[in-house]
Each structure stands twice: as C-alpha cells, then as structure tokens.
PDB file of C-alpha atoms in Angstrom:
ATOM      1  CA  MET A   1       0.000   0.000   0.000  1.00  0.00           C
ATOM      2  CA  GLN A   2       1.422   3.353  -1.050  1.00  0.00           C
ATOM      3  CA  ALA A   3       1.820   6.103   1.572  1.00  0.00           C
ATOM      4  CA  ASN A   4      -0.202   8.547  -0.542  1.00  0.00           C
ATOM      5  CA  GLU A   5      -3.134   6.076  -0.622  1.00  0.00           C
ATOM      6  CA  LEU A   6      -3.514   6.509   3.153  1.00  0.00           C
ATOM      7  CA  ASN A   7      -4.224  10.212   2.592  1.00  0.00           C
ATOM      8  CA  LEU A   8      -7.152   9.637   0.211  1.00  0.00           C
ATOM      9  CA  PRO A   9     -10.653   9.574   1.720  1.00  0.00           C
ATOM     10  CA  VAL A  10     -11.856   6.045   2.428  1.00  0.00           C
ATOM     11  CA  SER A  11     -14.800   4.992   0.292  1.00  0.00           C
ATOM     12  CA  ALA A  12     -17.757   3.753   2.319  1.00  0.00           C
ATOM     13  CA  GLU A  13     -19.320   2.523  -0.918  1.00  0.00           C
ATOM     14  CA  ARG A  14     -16.334   0.304  -1.703  1.00  0.00           C
ATOM     15  CA  ILE A  15     -16.443  -1.148   1.811  1.00  0.00           C
ATOM     16  CA  ARG A  16     -20.198  -1.790   1.410  1.00  0.00           C
ATOM     17  CA  GLN A  17     -19.341  -3.772  -1.742  1.00  0.00           C
ATOM     18  CA  GLY A  18     -16.880  -5.939   0.206  1.00  0.00           C
ATOM     19  CA  ASP A  19     -13.612  -4.377  -0.978  1.00  0.00           C
ATOM     20  CA  THR A  20     -11.117  -5.853   1.508  1.00  0.00           C
ATOM     21  CA  GLY A  21      -8.353  -3.532   0.307  1.00  0.00           C
ATOM     22  CA  GLU A  22     -10.438  -0.459   1.119  1.00  0.00           C
ATOM     23  CA  TYR A  23     -11.389  -1.944   4.494  1.00  0.00           C
ATOM     24  CA  GLU A  24      -7.702  -2.605   5.244  1.00  0.00           C
ATOM     25  CA  ARG A  25      -6.905   0.982   4.258  1.00  0.00           C
ATOM     26  CA  LEU A  26      -9.586   2.211   6.670  1.00  0.00           C
ATOM     27  CA  PHE A  27      -8.067   0.120   9.437  1.00  0.00           C
ATOM     28  CA  ARG A  28      -4.485   1.212   8.737  1.00  0.00           C
ATOM     29  CA  SER A  29      -5.486   4.867   8.448  1.00  0.00           C
ATOM     30  CA  PHE A  30      -7.487   5.141  11.660  1.00  0.00           C
ATOM     31  CA  TYR A  31      -6.840   2.288  14.094  1.00  0.00           C
ATOM     32  CA  LYS A  32      -4.035   3.929  16.110  1.00  0.00           C
ATOM     33  CA  ARG A  33      -5.718   7.349  16.190  1.00  0.00           C
ATOM     34  CA  LEU A  34      -9.022   5.846  17.305  1.00  0.00           C
ATOM     35  CA  CYS A  35      -7.292   3.864  20.069  1.00  0.00           C
ATOM     36  CA  ILE A  36      -5.618   7.024  21.344  1.00  0.00           C
ATOM     37  CA  TYR A  37      -8.930   8.894  21.211  1.00  0.00           C
ATOM     38  CA  ALA A  38     -10.823   6.115  23.017  1.00  0.00           C
ATOM     39  CA  GLU A  39      -8.100   5.814  25.658  1.00  0.00           C
ATOM     40  CA  HIS A  40      -8.295   9.576  26.213  1.00  0.00           C
ATOM     41  CA  LEU A  41     -12.048   9.246  26.780  1.00  0.00           C
ATOM     42  CA  ILE A  42     -12.092   6.191  29.061  1.00  0.00           C
ATOM     43  CA  GLY A  43      -8.600   6.193  30.573  1.00  0.00           C
ATOM     44  CA  ASN A  44      -7.870   2.517  29.896  1.00  0.00           C
ATOM     45  CA  ARG A  45      -5.672   1.444  26.986  1.00  0.00           C
ATOM     46  CA  LEU A  46      -6.755  -2.208  26.771  1.00  0.00           C
ATOM     47  CA  ASP A  47     -10.459  -1.433  26.905  1.00  0.00           C
ATOM     48  CA  ALA A  48      -9.945   1.383  24.391  1.00  0.00           C
ATOM     49  CA  GLU A  49      -8.309  -1.064  21.978  1.00  0.00           C
ATOM     50  CA  GLU A  50     -11.180  -3.504  22.505  1.00  0.00           C
ATOM     51  CA  ILE A  51     -13.737  -0.788  21.725  1.00  0.00           C
ATOM     52  CA  VAL A  52     -11.932   0.101  18.496  1.00  0.00           C
ATOM     53  CA  CYS A  53     -11.420  -3.544  17.475  1.00  0.00           C
ATOM     54  CA  ASN A  54     -15.097  -4.298  18.077  1.00  0.00           C
ATOM     55  CA  LEU A  55     -16.026  -1.301  15.943  1.00  0.00           C
ATOM     56  CA  PHE A  56     -13.924  -2.532  13.036  1.00  0.00           C
ATOM     57  CA  VAL A  57     -15.408  -6.031  13.333  1.00  0.00           C
ATOM     58  CA  ARG A  58     -18.941  -4.571  13.316  1.00  0.00           C
ATOM     59  CA  ILE A  59     -18.137  -2.401  10.307  1.00  0.00           C
ATOM     60  CA  TRP A  60     -17.055  -5.438   8.306  1.00  0.00           C
ATOM     61  CA  GLU A  61     -19.860  -7.704   9.511  1.00  0.00           C
ATOM     62  CA  ARG A  62     -22.517  -5.066   8.737  1.00  0.00           C
ATOM     63  CA  ARG A  63     -20.767  -3.448   5.784  1.00  0.00           C
ATOM     64  CA  GLU A  64     -23.768  -3.783   3.472  1.00  0.00           C
ATOM     65  CA  GLN A  65     -25.833  -1.585   5.824  1.00  0.00           C
ATOM     66  CA  LEU A  66     -23.022   0.862   6.611  1.00  0.00           C
ATOM     67  CA  PRO A  67     -24.901   4.090   7.553  1.00  0.00           C
ATOM     68  CA  VAL A  68     -22.245   6.564   6.390  1.00  0.00           C
ATOM     69  CA  ARG A  69     -23.717   9.850   5.168  1.00  0.00           C
ATOM     70  CA  VAL A  70     -20.771  12.265   5.403  1.00  0.00           C
ATOM     71  CA  SER A  71     -17.400  10.493   5.584  1.00  0.00           C
ATOM     72  CA  MET A  72     -15.955   7.299   7.007  1.00  0.00           C
ATOM     73  CA  GLU A  73     -13.729   9.344   9.309  1.00  0.00           C
ATOM     74  CA  SER A  74     -16.674  11.232  10.795  1.00  0.00           C
ATOM     75  CA  TYR A  75     -18.627   8.006  11.136  1.00  0.00           C
ATOM     76  CA  ILE A  76     -15.908   6.012  12.936  1.00  0.00           C
ATOM     77  CA  VAL A  77     -14.887   8.863  15.262  1.00  0.00           C
ATOM     78  CA  SER A  78     -18.531   9.348  16.202  1.00  0.00           C
ATOM     79  CA  ALA A  79     -18.994   5.590  16.674  1.00  0.00           C
ATOM     80  CA  VAL A  80     -15.938   5.329  18.946  1.00  0.00           C
ATOM     81  CA  HIS A  81     -17.151   8.317  20.957  1.00  0.00           C
ATOM     82  CA  HIS A  82     -20.578   6.687  21.369  1.00  0.00           C
ATOM     83  CA  GLU A  83     -19.044   3.352  22.437  1.00  0.00           C
ATOM     84  CA  ALA A  84     -16.720   5.091  24.925  1.00  0.00           C
ATOM     85  CA  VAL A  85     -19.655   6.951  26.501  1.00  0.00           C
ATOM     86  CA  ASN A  86     -21.583   3.669  26.804  1.00  0.00           C
ATOM     87  CA  TYR A  87     -18.516   2.020  28.336  1.00  0.00           C
ATOM     88  CA  LEU A  88     -18.263   4.784  30.941  1.00  0.00           C
ATOM     89  CA  LYS A  89     -21.986   4.601  31.770  1.00  0.00           C
ATOM     90  CA  HIS A  90     -21.782   0.830  32.181  1.00  0.00           C
ATOM     91  CA  ALA A  91     -18.638   1.110  34.332  1.00  0.00           C
ATOM     92  CA  GLU A  92     -20.350   3.701  36.537  1.00  0.00           C
ATOM     93  CA  VAL A  93     -23.413   1.497  37.027  1.00  0.00           C
ATOM     94  CA  GLU A  94     -21.224  -1.520  37.836  1.00  0.00           C
ATOM     95  CA  GLU A  95     -19.203   0.488  40.356  1.00  0.00           C
ATOM     96  CA  ARG A  96     -22.327   1.856  42.064  1.00  0.00           C
ATOM     97  CA  TYR A  97     -23.777  -1.635  42.283  1.00  0.00           C
ATOM     98  CA  ARG A  98     -20.504  -3.111  43.549  1.00  0.00           C
ATOM     99  CA  GLU A  99     -20.358  -0.434  46.243  1.00  0.00           C
ATOM    100  CA  LYS A 100     -23.960  -1.105  47.220  1.00  0.00           C
ATOM    101  CA  VAL A 101     -23.394  -4.861  47.448  1.00  0.00           C
ATOM    102  CA  GLN A 102     -20.243  -4.381  49.514  1.00  0.00           C
ATOM    103  CA  TYR A 103     -22.085  -1.996  51.818  1.00  0.00           C
ATOM    104  CA  GLN A 104     -24.928  -4.469  52.256  1.00  0.00           C
ATOM    105  CA  LEU A 105     -22.519  -7.322  52.926  1.00  0.00           C
ATOM    106  CA  LYS A 106     -20.747  -5.336  55.612  1.00  0.00           C
ATOM    107  CA  TYR A 107     -23.995  -3.972  57.038  1.00  0.00           C
ATOM    108  CA  LEU A 108     -25.597  -7.382  57.291  1.00  0.00           C
ATOM    109  CA  ASP A 109     -22.364  -9.169  58.308  1.00  0.00           C
ATOM    110  CA  LEU A 110     -23.225 -11.938  55.869  1.00  0.00           C
ATOM    111  CA  LEU A 111     -19.725 -13.182  55.289  1.00  0.00           C
ATOM    112  CA  ASN A 112     -17.745 -12.353  58.383  1.00  0.00           C
ATOM    113  CA  PRO A 113     -19.508 -11.426  61.628  1.00  0.00           C
ATOM    114  CA  GLU A 114     -16.207 -10.390  63.229  1.00  0.00           C
ATOM    115  CA  GLY A 115     -15.748  -7.773  60.500  1.00  0.00           C
ATOM    116  CA  ALA A 116     -12.162  -8.767  59.705  1.00  0.00           C
ATOM    117  CA  ASP A 117     -11.046  -8.543  56.095  1.00  0.00           C
ATOM    118  CA  THR A 118      -9.719 -12.020  55.535  1.00  0.00           C
ATOM    119  CA  PRO A 119      -8.636 -13.355  52.142  1.00  0.00           C
ATOM    120  CA  LEU A 120     -11.661 -15.667  52.194  1.00  0.00           C
ATOM    121  CA  THR A 121     -14.039 -12.762  52.860  1.00  0.00           C
ATOM    122  CA  CYS A 122     -12.524 -10.717  50.024  1.00  0.00           C
ATOM    123  CA  MET A 123     -12.707 -13.673  47.647  1.00  0.00           C
ATOM    124  CA  LEU A 124     -16.341 -14.397  48.529  1.00  0.00           C
ATOM    125  CA  GLU A 125     -17.332 -10.724  48.147  1.00  0.00           C
ATOM    126  CA  LYS A 126     -15.682 -10.589  44.735  1.00  0.00           C
ATOM    127  CA  GLU A 127     -17.326 -13.847  43.670  1.00  0.00           C
ATOM    128  CA  MET A 128     -20.722 -12.636  44.862  1.00  0.00           C
ATOM    129  CA  CYS A 129     -20.352  -9.342  42.962  1.00  0.00           C
ATOM    130  CA  GLU A 130     -19.418 -11.222  39.794  1.00  0.00           C
ATOM    131  CA  LEU A 131     -22.413 -13.555  40.146  1.00  0.00           C
ATOM    132  CA  ILE A 132     -24.738 -10.588  40.642  1.00  0.00           C
ATOM    133  CA  GLU A 133     -23.305  -8.725  37.645  1.00  0.00           C
ATOM    134  CA  LYS A 134     -23.672 -11.811  35.432  1.00  0.00           C
ATOM    135  CA  ALA A 135     -27.234 -12.361  36.634  1.00  0.00           C
ATOM    136  CA  ILE A 136     -28.126  -8.719  35.897  1.00  0.00           C
ATOM    137  CA  GLN A 137     -26.759  -9.036  32.355  1.00  0.00           C
ATOM    138  CA  THR A 138     -28.954 -12.100  31.711  1.00  0.00           C
ATOM    139  CA  LEU A 139     -32.168 -10.282  32.672  1.00  0.00           C
ATOM    140  CA  PRO A 140     -34.445  -9.235  29.807  1.00  0.00           C
ATOM    141  CA  GLN A 141     -33.954  -5.575  28.892  1.00  0.00           C
ATOM    142  CA  GLN A 142     -37.035  -4.117  30.609  1.00  0.00           C
ATOM    143  CA  CYS A 143     -36.497  -6.248  33.701  1.00  0.00           C
ATOM    144  CA  ARG A 144     -32.843  -5.145  33.873  1.00  0.00           C
ATOM    145  CA  GLU A 145     -33.777  -1.458  33.455  1.00  0.00           C
ATOM    146  CA  VAL A 146     -36.392  -1.656  36.214  1.00  0.00           C
ATOM    147  CA  PHE A 147     -34.025  -3.519  38.541  1.00  0.00           C
ATOM    148  CA  VAL A 148     -31.147  -1.084  38.009  1.00  0.00           C
ATOM    149  CA  LEU A 149     -33.340   2.004  38.467  1.00  0.00           C
ATOM    150  CA  HIS A 150     -34.974   0.681  41.633  1.00  0.00           C
ATOM    151  CA  MET A 151     -32.223  -1.320  43.343  1.00  0.00           C
ATOM    152  CA  MET A 152     -29.128   0.549  42.205  1.00  0.00           C
ATOM    153  CA  ASP A 153     -30.334   4.090  41.599  1.00  0.00           C
ATOM    154  CA  GLY A 154     -32.761   4.022  44.517  1.00  0.00           C
ATOM    155  CA  LEU A 155     -35.853   5.169  42.621  1.00  0.00           C
ATOM    156  CA  SER A 156     -39.270   4.293  44.046  1.00  0.00           C
ATOM    157  CA  TYR A 157     -41.664   2.058  42.100  1.00  0.00           C
ATOM    158  CA  GLU A 158     -43.623   5.158  41.098  1.00  0.00           C
ATOM    159  CA  GLU A 159     -40.514   6.990  39.888  1.00  0.00           C
ATOM    160  CA  VAL A 160     -39.402   3.962  37.865  1.00  0.00           C
ATOM    161  CA  ALA A 161     -42.882   3.659  36.322  1.00  0.00           C
ATOM    162  CA  VAL A 162     -42.855   7.311  35.267  1.00  0.00           C
ATOM    163  CA  LYS A 163     -39.292   7.179  33.952  1.00  0.00           C
ATOM    164  CA  LEU A 164     -39.932   4.059  31.832  1.00  0.00           C
ATOM    165  CA  ASN A 165     -43.540   4.927  30.971  1.00  0.00           C
ATOM    166  CA  VAL A 166     -44.922   1.674  32.424  1.00  0.00           C
ATOM    167  CA  THR A 167     -47.433   0.844  35.136  1.00  0.00           C
ATOM    168  CA  ILE A 168     -46.502   0.351  38.776  1.00  0.00           C
ATOM    169  CA  ASN A 169     -47.716  -3.251  38.463  1.00  0.00           C
ATOM    170  CA  THR A 170     -45.211  -3.778  35.643  1.00  0.00           C
ATOM    171  CA  VAL A 171     -42.460  -2.436  37.901  1.00  0.00           C
ATOM    172  CA  ARG A 172     -43.533  -4.783  40.732  1.00  0.00           C
ATOM    173  CA  THR A 173     -43.638  -7.762  38.371  1.00  0.00           C
ATOM    174  CA  GLN A 174     -40.214  -6.995  36.912  1.00  0.00           C
ATOM    175  CA  ILE A 175     -38.658  -6.496  40.368  1.00  0.00           C
ATOM    176  CA  THR A 176     -40.124  -9.830  41.505  1.00  0.00           C
ATOM    177  CA  ARG A 177     -38.656 -11.572  38.439  1.00  0.00           C
ATOM    178  CA  ALA A 178     -35.282  -9.896  38.913  1.00  0.00           C
ATOM    179  CA  MET A 179     -35.125 -10.776  42.613  1.00  0.00           C
ATOM    180  CA  LYS A 180     -35.941 -14.407  41.834  1.00  0.00           C
ATOM    181  CA  LYS A 181     -33.052 -14.437  39.353  1.00  0.00           C
ATOM    182  CA  MET A 182     -30.756 -12.786  41.914  1.00  0.00           C
ATOM    183  CA  ARG A 183     -31.670 -15.342  44.585  1.00  0.00           C
ATOM    184  CA  GLY A 184     -30.902 -18.120  42.110  1.00  0.00           C
ATOM    185  CA  ALA A 185     -27.557 -16.553  41.230  1.00  0.00           C
ATOM    186  CA  LEU A 186     -26.656 -16.149  44.900  1.00  0.00           C
ATOM    187  CA  SER A 187     -27.835 -19.593  45.997  1.00  0.00           C
ATOM    188  CA  PRO A 188     -24.220 -20.743  46.626  1.00  0.00           C
ATOM    189  CA  PHE A 189     -24.055 -18.128  49.391  1.00  0.00           C
ATOM    190  CA  TYR A 190     -27.276 -19.173  51.162  1.00  0.00           C
ATOM    191  CA  ARG A 191     -27.143 -21.586  54.048  1.00  0.00           C
ATOM    192  CA  ILE A 192     -29.392 -24.559  53.534  1.00  0.00           C
ATOM    193  CA  ASN A 193     -31.169 -25.552  56.710  1.00  0.00           C
ATOM    194  CA  ASP A 194     -31.338 -29.286  57.379  1.00  0.00           C
TER     195      ASP A 194
END
C-alpha cells in the first residue's frame, strides 16, 4: 500500500461492496488514532483497543448496511465516541452496584460477623459481585432497566414507572422476576437448613 493512498478519503461505498483492500486501508489509516482517542475518553488502553477492534469487526460484519452519510472518518470517530460513553456509563453502574453490594454485605455481616477482612471474605465478596453482575446481564432488557433504576439508583416504584412509561404493576412484576433471578444466582451463598 502506497503512503499517498492513506491520505485519500476512504470509500464507504467500496467497503459496502466488500472491498477488503479499502477496508484494510480504513483500518491502517485510523486504528491507532481511534485507540488514542478512546483511551483519552475512558482512561484505559486495553479497553480502548477492545472498543476500536469491536467497531472494526462490526463495520465489516454489517458493511452492506453501513450508515455513512458524510465520511468514514466522521462516522468512525462518532462511533468510537458513542461506544466510549456507553462504556463509561456501564462502568459507573457496575461500580455503584458493587459499592452497594459491599455496603450491604458489611452492614448485614453476611460473610464475616467479626468484621475482619480475611482473604476468604474478600474472595467471597468478589465472587458474589461477579455472580450478581452476570445475573443482571442475563435479565431481559425491561427487567434489567427496572431492577437497576430501583435497586441501584434508589428510585421508588412510582418513579421507575414514570421514567420508563410503564405501570406500577409492571415495575412490581419486573422487580419480583429480577429478585428471583438474583436469589438463584446467589444460591451458593445461602445456608441450607437441614
């Protein structure tokens, strides 16, 4: 590939038609810059690279529907920005939930009544947080939204109903479903009475 070819605008139309050379040129022209931009936004080099790599995979997989109206550069910079913002929102929600779970564990003395931070306690807290996060991700979208707004953001049933434009009964039903899923996910931590 000639150096002057990297300076030409990338053709979205050629990529839509499956031109691997044009796709490679897009990658070579923008990968490093997009990684730097994403890292600047999220502050984590490895996750920034993953965001950019996932974007390039999606571009190729969905090339026939590539929604480029202005230029490929504008499109991919905007897409990376959008993905970085979503990453930060997700990280913030996870951190808030992790903090809430850790607070509840300490408050309820579930793992260590003496309150000492032992390696076992730390390991169990981490494992419990991971199980909860995985269980949340498996919830259907509306159920997950209701659960996060109520349990993590602290909104009342009424506030959740207004925010999501659903009935209070829908909120109650979704919370019940989510809590059942959470209990199932946390069953290794429950004591079974003989």
